[in-house]
Tab-separated table of C-alpha atoms in Angstrom:
chain	number	residue	atom	x	y	z
A	1	MET	CA	0.311	0.134	-0.139
A	2	ARG	CA	2.992	2.545	0.556
A	3	LYS	CA	4.008	1.744	-2.872
A	4	SER	CA	0.802	2.537	-3.998
A	5	VAL	CA	0.723	5.796	-2.377
A	6	LEU	CA	4.450	6.797	-3.006
A	7	TYR	CA	3.563	5.990	-7.119
A	8	SER	CA	0.389	7.878	-7.120
A	9	VAL	CA	2.433	10.606	-5.627
A	10	PHE	CA	5.491	10.507	-8.097
A	11	ALA	CA	2.953	10.817	-10.939
A	12	MET	CA	1.273	13.277	-9.586
A	13	LEU	CA	4.885	15.338	-8.873
A	14	MET	CA	5.496	14.333	-12.295
A	15	GLY	CA	2.427	15.670	-14.533
A	16	VAL	CA	2.831	18.871	-12.692
A	17	VAL	CA	6.449	19.003	-13.873
A	18	LEU	CA	5.607	18.126	-17.169
A	19	PHE	CA	3.230	20.638	-17.336
A	20	SER	CA	4.872	23.090	-16.034
A	21	CYS	CA	7.628	22.676	-18.858
A	22	THR	CA	5.383	22.692	-21.777
A	23	PRO	CA	4.872	26.154	-23.590
A	24	ASN	CA	2.120	27.883	-22.407
A	25	ASP	CA	-0.044	28.581	-25.417
A	26	LYS	CA	-1.798	31.976	-24.605
A	27	LYS	CA	2.080	33.380	-24.023
A	28	LEU	CA	2.895	32.176	-27.127
A	29	GLN	CA	0.013	33.781	-28.977
A	30	LYS	CA	0.759	37.113	-27.972
A	31	GLN	CA	4.209	36.799	-28.959
A	32	ILE	CA	3.521	35.646	-32.595
A	33	ASP	CA	0.516	38.039	-32.759
A	34	SER	CA	3.092	40.639	-32.222
A	35	VAL	CA	5.309	39.532	-34.835
A	36	ILE	CA	2.739	39.058	-37.754
A	37	SER	CA	1.124	41.997	-37.039
A	38	ILE	CA	4.008	43.930	-39.088
A	39	SER	CA	3.579	41.344	-41.962
A	40	GLU	CA	2.997	42.577	-45.102
A	41	GLY	CA	-0.840	41.164	-45.949
A	42	ALA	CA	-3.732	40.245	-43.354
A	43	VAL	CA	-2.209	36.745	-41.606
A	44	ASN	CA	-3.873	35.659	-38.708
A	45	ALA	CA	-2.437	32.457	-36.059
A	46	THR	CA	-3.747	30.234	-33.440
A	47	VAL	CA	-2.051	27.798	-31.194
A	48	LYS	CA	-2.527	24.696	-29.659
A	49	ASP	CA	-0.547	22.748	-27.663
A	50	GLY	CA	2.961	24.501	-29.660
A	51	VAL	CA	1.381	24.029	-32.812
A	52	VAL	CA	0.851	27.105	-34.295
A	53	THR	CA	-1.697	27.356	-37.775
A	54	LEU	CA	-1.084	30.441	-40.259
A	55	THR	CA	-4.101	31.332	-41.960
A	56	GLY	CA	-4.741	34.722	-44.057
A	57	SER	CA	-3.416	36.187	-46.987
A	58	VAL	CA	-0.408	38.011	-48.710
A	59	ASN	CA	0.786	39.856	-51.175
A	60	SER	CA	3.815	37.332	-52.305
A	61	GLU	CA	5.372	34.047	-51.478
A	62	GLU	CA	8.263	35.300	-50.521
A	63	ALA	CA	5.832	37.438	-47.439
A	64	ARG	CA	4.066	33.978	-47.461
A	65	SER	CA	7.609	32.014	-46.725
A	66	ALA	CA	9.145	34.860	-44.614
A	67	THR	CA	5.866	34.681	-42.226
A	68	GLU	CA	5.907	31.115	-41.846
A	69	ALA	CA	10.084	30.922	-41.008
A	70	THR	CA	9.851	33.807	-38.481
A	71	VAL	CA	6.742	31.458	-36.720
A	72	LYS	CA	9.281	29.158	-37.020
A	73	ALA	CA	12.167	30.834	-35.315
A	74	MET	CA	10.228	31.411	-32.042
A	75	LYS	CA	10.822	29.591	-28.703
A	76	ASP	CA	8.182	27.067	-27.963
A	77	VAL	CA	6.805	26.769	-31.613
A	78	LYS	CA	7.017	22.800	-32.375
A	79	SER	CA	5.086	23.204	-35.541
A	80	VAL	CA	3.513	25.409	-37.811
A	81	ILE	CA	0.989	24.882	-40.707
A	82	ASN	CA	0.709	27.170	-42.952
A	83	GLN	CA	-2.327	28.040	-44.610
A	84	ILE	CA	-1.274	31.705	-45.887
A	85	SER	CA	-2.624	32.217	-49.940
A	86	VAL	CA	-1.032	34.239	-52.292
A	87	ASP	CA	-3.010	36.899	-53.526
A	88	LYS	CA	-2.982	37.116	-56.988
A	89	PRO	CA	-0.988	40.398	-58.455
A	90	GLN	CA	-3.892	42.784	-59.948
A	91	PRO	CA	-3.716	43.558	-63.485
A	92	VAL	CA	-1.525	46.692	-64.289
A	93	VAL	CA	-3.873	48.840	-66.241
A	94	GLU	CA	-1.504	50.471	-69.072
A	95	VAL	CA	-2.345	54.454	-69.481
A	96	ASN	CA	-1.903	55.842	-72.647
A	97	PRO	CA	1.519	58.185	-72.121
A	98	ASP	CA	-0.036	60.479	-75.312
A	99	SER	CA	-3.589	59.980	-73.943
A	100	THR	CA	-2.035	61.421	-70.552
A	101	LEU	CA	0.104	63.762	-71.906
A	102	SER	CA	-2.637	65.455	-74.163
A	103	SER	CA	-5.028	65.623	-71.313
A	104	THR	CA	-2.113	67.272	-69.521
A	105	VAL	CA	-1.449	70.013	-71.932
A	106	THR	CA	-4.750	71.035	-72.443
A	107	ALA	CA	-5.952	71.764	-69.092
A	108	ALA	CA	-2.426	73.894	-68.019
A	109	LEU	CA	-3.354	75.559	-71.457
A	110	SER	CA	-6.902	76.127	-70.414
A	111	ALA	CA	-6.031	76.945	-66.723
A	112	ALA	CA	-3.725	79.665	-68.647
A	113	GLY	CA	-6.761	80.910	-70.530
A	114	TYR	CA	-5.229	79.765	-73.806
A	115	LYS	CA	-8.930	77.750	-74.897
A	116	ASP	CA	-8.148	78.700	-79.044
A	117	VAL	CA	-4.703	76.347	-78.575
A	118	VAL	CA	-5.606	72.659	-79.722
A	119	VAL	CA	-3.371	69.680	-78.561
A	120	THR	CA	-2.449	66.250	-80.624
A	121	VAL	CA	-0.449	64.015	-79.211
A	122	LYS	CA	1.590	61.032	-81.461
A	123	ASP	CA	4.750	59.092	-79.797
A	124	GLY	CA	5.466	61.630	-77.270
A	125	GLU	CA	5.762	64.335	-79.323
A	126	VAL	CA	3.045	67.897	-79.108
A	127	THR	CA	1.327	69.580	-81.367
A	128	LEU	CA	0.153	72.593	-81.234
A	129	THR	CA	-2.544	74.079	-83.796
A	130	GLY	CA	-5.038	77.003	-83.577
A	131	ASN	CA	-5.072	80.807	-82.858
A	132	ALA	CA	-2.946	82.455	-80.247
A	133	LYS	CA	-1.630	86.133	-80.020
A	134	LYS	CA	2.595	86.336	-81.088
A	135	THR	CA	2.909	88.310	-77.094
A	136	ASP	CA	1.415	84.265	-75.542
A	137	LEU	CA	3.523	82.041	-77.927
A	138	GLN	CA	6.582	81.743	-74.865
A	139	LYS	CA	4.248	81.172	-72.582
A	140	ILE	CA	2.598	78.631	-74.357
A	141	MET	CA	6.035	76.979	-75.541
A	142	GLN	CA	6.550	76.936	-71.680
A	143	ILE	CA	3.783	75.396	-70.670
A	144	ALA	CA	3.660	72.392	-73.577
A	145	ASN	CA	6.923	71.622	-72.304
A	146	GLU	CA	7.082	71.838	-68.858
A	147	ALA	CA	4.750	68.205	-68.919
A	148	LYS	CA	7.933	67.054	-70.317
A	149	PRO	CA	6.957	65.852	-74.171
A	150	LYS	CA	9.805	64.695	-76.343
A	151	LYS	CA	9.279	67.406	-78.665
A	152	VAL	CA	6.651	70.017	-79.303
A	153	ASN	CA	5.848	71.465	-82.960
A	154	ASN	CA	4.428	74.790	-82.487
A	155	GLN	CA	1.937	75.163	-85.697
A	156	LEU	CA	-0.140	77.912	-84.106
A	157	THR	CA	-1.310	80.672	-86.541
A	158	LEU	CA	-0.057	84.086	-84.570
A	159	LYS	CA	-2.131	86.962	-84.522
């Protein structure tokens, strides 16, 4: 009987020692949350018995791998289950540089009061047509050149 009591006490002590040596999931969760909060994207983590499950999404495979590696390197992390998805990149919308250049020069000339000047752009070259006063020519050319075209072709009719 003494042996069984002794074994019972020993078993309880071992249980307490082993339980106190296991990682504290709540503490580990807080540490991981602070680390992944600075990662790019929206990443969440759950911890159970030292096993971390990562979910959410990031913008690149590099960010996905880096987040996993960072969490794996943390003390008390037994393993990482990486369920982070990588978002598809958004398609790049190409802006026609000629149309952008045309609207920029047209808006600047209009704002300066040169409403009789017509702007056309082809392959980065601005062509100015229409009517303008001879005294305004220098200012009109300056406005057109501020948009940084390849070239400005002056075909204005001067008054």
